[in-house]
Amino acid sequence: MIDYARALNEAQHQAATSGPGPVLVVAGAGSGKTRTIVYRLAWLAEHGVEPDAILLLTFTRKAAQEMLQRAGQLLDHGLTGVRGGTFHAFAFGALRRWKPAWLDDRPFTVMDAADITAAVKHCKDRLRLGRGDRSFPKTQSIVGLLSKARNKEVSLEDVLRKEAFHLLPHATGLQELDAAYADYRREKGLLDYDDLLFELEDLLRENALAAEALRGQFRHILVDEYQDTNLVQARIVRLLTGPEDRMTGNVMAVGDEAQSIYAFRGANVRNILDFPKLFPGARIVRLEENYRSTKPVLDVANSLLAHAAESFRKTLFTRKEGGEPVRLFTPLSDMSQAALVVRRIRELLQLHLPHEIAVLFRSGFHSYMLEMALNQAGIAFRKYGGLRYAEAAHVKDVMALARLLLNPLDLPAFARVAASHSGIGPKTVEKLYLVARSGDPAATEKAFAKFPGFLEDMRLVERLRAASASPADILAALLEHYHPRLESLYPEDWPRRRQGLEEIVQMAASYTDLDLFVADLALDAPEEEHDDPAEDKITLSTVHSAKGLEWNAVLLIDLVEDRFPSRHALAQPEDFEEERRLMYVACTRARHSLDLYAPVALYNRAERGSRHVGQSPFLRELAPGLVEEWQEGFGGALSRRAPAGSLASARAAGDDAPAHAALPPWASRKRALHDAVPLPTDGEAPPLFFTSSPAAPEDAHFCHCRHRIFGRGKIVRHIPPDKVQVNFPGFGLKVILSEYLQMEN
DNA sequence: TCCTCGTATTTTTTT
DNA sequence: AATACGAGGA
């Protein structure tokens, strides 16, 4: 039995142990939201709710897995039966079981981002839209506009009027394109991300049998990151909890309007405000105490929100007094920013394990320079957001063959396979597709005769379709067939790619149905390397992908105009406000240490030089005295910029270039840095780096312990007050409550 | 007419 | 890195 009252604070306790009916938990950043959900799961299990009657809908699968894992540690019998995943993955599962009628029993495929772009491009070309017209939007902007209209459930024209006034002359053309793209998907048996949600809603409304089956199974629904749901997702949750006129199930939604960062995708904060309307009788619980961050970090975060629009304003409080100051660095350029960050990470690595350190940024490409610097410095990292594994060209090539096997009408897959043979361009693809679809063998033979390589692809796919082999066997066969092309396409690094593809075959081994595997890859691409738990790496991530995660040390880079906030967010006040919340999310990821970096100049390829940039408006808005400012001089020397008016401010202005100026930035960094820090003249607290030791982990004891599930493991470090991190062979690093471990010596 | 290749331009965020 | 566009070849 778990002592809930002891393990949770009052509000958390109320949420975790609340009886039947709808509950809304408004959970501030770091307020123990995950903990609350985990204890909720435990409480439900203790009260006789079978795990498979619980549906946990989260924004990312990573979050769902983490939650289930933490719950498993808490409960003896684990919660393996709890169903959890993204709305999209859940929708796919349901639609696979109850196919939409319009498919007429044809197979269907989930499109990934590249497919959507390719499909819209195809329709655009066929309608001859924007040919030679530079004012016509590019394919990717069009995809964004169409999806935005559907997600916000407003007309395309309204979207244009509001955010792209200059495109209004093209409204008719874009509407035609929207219709053509819809026909395209219908004809080819393809569902894009938005289709999955709307089709699920239709299913729940129109197929009483399916609706009853789902409602009967999932008596308890938990929705995480509720502020990021859009209108149709809220309706889906409502429909899952019962027919329109009455509630038959239970629902708990958890969210924080201050962390709403997906409005661009149609997320609607009103969902939180309207929760009591949609779910009458809802109880509301607020978690406002922050357990994650130290006071200086929280002060910065609160200061950011103080300037937000009223409905988003909130102040979190912490009892963790003290802690390191938040530091703002102003490197001379983004290049020296990368060097400085590398230096700083090296130092943080003496205090923290790699996975406790993260560098965050607004957009995927902002980290390119840092990635190069880290590679040179030999520091391993994992990157989230940006290019995903399943988006790598070689993976898409092999998966396209697999998809063709499942759905011969899958035009994006067909086009990808075809175009990998030389001599086949868009026009030829279309011709071949029409012939292949007509099913006339003689005509097909003739048309394909010119492209023997492609013909072989199709023959192999057909053979494999008939063979009814396992997903792993099918992919292995496709990989062998694809290998020669892999070598010729990527002469430099094909072995690395080959290894990645072999991992795909490994992954597929845990599936019995190929279509599930293909959909999973499109819906939630796994990480690049199959996690080798022994290999601990630091994290690079976009702020969006960092949502819901936390680290001991967070470094936030590129806090300059046009980058953070994104230059695309300047036109609309709401967009600007969303960037502010994004910055808030970024800062609240940090437990002990938060570094802010605002390079003075950015390298510009076109000009082959650097260009001066202003600081992010969010930095200028911060209340004075919240951050400690350090500026970079030549040679990487850092000097403290004293608070305005103090004695040291005059001194900081002078630039005394140290003797190490000629050294490369990351050579003998310790000494160079140390010497560069001016000694305090007025008895003020001294230097920056290396002295800072936020709750330095005690040195590793290298003693062993035993866990009833994971077996014997080595204790890597203690996490005060009551947890330890243990490396279990075969399971990797786990954070576990000491009381669940047996010590060994 | 269609394909290929080189060059210029531009990168938001996610399912 | 990925797209768009224009020149030149089949």
XYZ file of N, CA, C and O (backbone and C1' of nucleotides) in Angstrom, chain A residues 88 264-265 362 364 388 423 428 544-545, chain B residues 2-4 9-15:
110
model
N -2.557 10.604 -32.351
C -2.460 10.103 -33.715
C -2.254 8.591 -33.753
O -2.880 7.892 -34.543
N 0.432 27.303 -33.210
C 0.712 27.322 -34.649
C 0.157 26.085 -35.332
O -0.062 26.065 -36.537
N -0.063 25.049 -34.561
C -0.564 23.805 -35.125
C -2.035 23.621 -34.805
O -2.584 22.558 -34.964
N 15.860 27.549 -30.453
C 14.543 27.756 -31.033
C 14.278 26.855 -32.234
O 13.201 26.312 -32.379
N 15.822 23.975 -35.302
C 16.781 22.906 -35.516
C 18.126 23.358 -36.049
O 19.172 22.911 -35.576
N 14.864 13.696 -38.345
C 14.623 12.482 -37.616
C 15.133 11.297 -38.395
O 15.315 11.357 -39.595
N 16.806 8.426 -64.965
C 15.985 8.531 -66.156
C 14.505 8.652 -65.867
O 13.706 8.842 -66.769
N 7.453 10.814 -65.943
C 7.507 9.377 -66.156
C 6.871 8.636 -64.990
O 6.184 7.626 -65.183
N 10.746 22.972 -28.396
C 9.519 22.183 -28.536
C 9.733 20.729 -28.126
O 8.900 20.149 -27.446
N 10.842 20.165 -28.563
C 11.089 18.765 -28.226
C 11.518 18.589 -26.779
O 11.564 17.468 -26.291
P 6.194 16.398 -71.096
O 7.584 15.813 -70.583
C 8.006 14.537 -71.060
C 9.442 14.309 -70.649
C 9.697 14.529 -69.154
O 10.343 13.378 -68.650
C 11.306 15.661 -70.466
P 10.554 13.203 -67.072
O 12.142 13.239 -67.003
C 12.876 12.396 -67.875
C 14.338 12.755 -67.782
C 14.837 12.926 -66.340
O 15.987 12.141 -66.129
C 15.385 14.835 -67.661
P 16.563 12.001 -64.676
O 17.898 12.888 -64.766
C 18.721 12.815 -65.915
C 19.802 13.883 -65.807
C 20.318 14.083 -64.382
O 21.732 14.114 -64.427
C 19.632 16.144 -65.296
P 20.715 34.562 -54.975
O 19.648 33.846 -54.050
C 18.459 33.315 -54.645
C 17.669 32.590 -53.587
C 17.729 33.244 -52.200
O 16.398 33.428 -51.742
C 18.211 30.935 -52.047
P 16.103 34.336 -50.527
O 15.568 33.248 -49.512
C 14.681 32.235 -50.017
C 14.541 31.177 -48.966
C 14.596 31.729 -47.538
O 13.588 31.115 -46.752
C 16.177 30.016 -47.785
P 12.993 31.871 -45.542
O 13.462 31.101 -44.271
C 14.546 30.192 -44.346
C 14.003 28.798 -44.106
C 13.756 28.536 -42.631
O 12.724 27.590 -42.537
C 15.671 27.319 -43.369
P 11.324 27.782 -42.102
O 11.696 27.674 -40.588
C 11.708 28.543 -39.578
C 12.000 27.733 -38.342
C 11.595 26.266 -38.415
O 12.317 25.559 -37.439
C 10.025 27.524 -37.172
P 12.298 23.999 -37.353
O 11.198 23.798 -36.224
C 11.538 24.065 -34.882
C 10.310 23.998 -34.027
C 9.466 22.750 -34.265
O 9.792 21.786 -33.294
C 8.129 24.742 -34.045
P 10.007 20.265 -33.826
O 8.538 19.678 -33.669
C 7.900 19.684 -32.407
C 6.635 18.856 -32.495
C 6.853 17.469 -33.104
O 6.086 16.510 -32.394
C 5.301 18.681 -34.421
P 6.364 14.951 -32.631
O 4.951 14.465 -33.167
C 3.835 14.532 -32.283
C 2.584 14.244 -33.076
C 2.622 12.938 -33.879
O 1.505 12.139 -33.535
C 2.000 14.764 -35.272
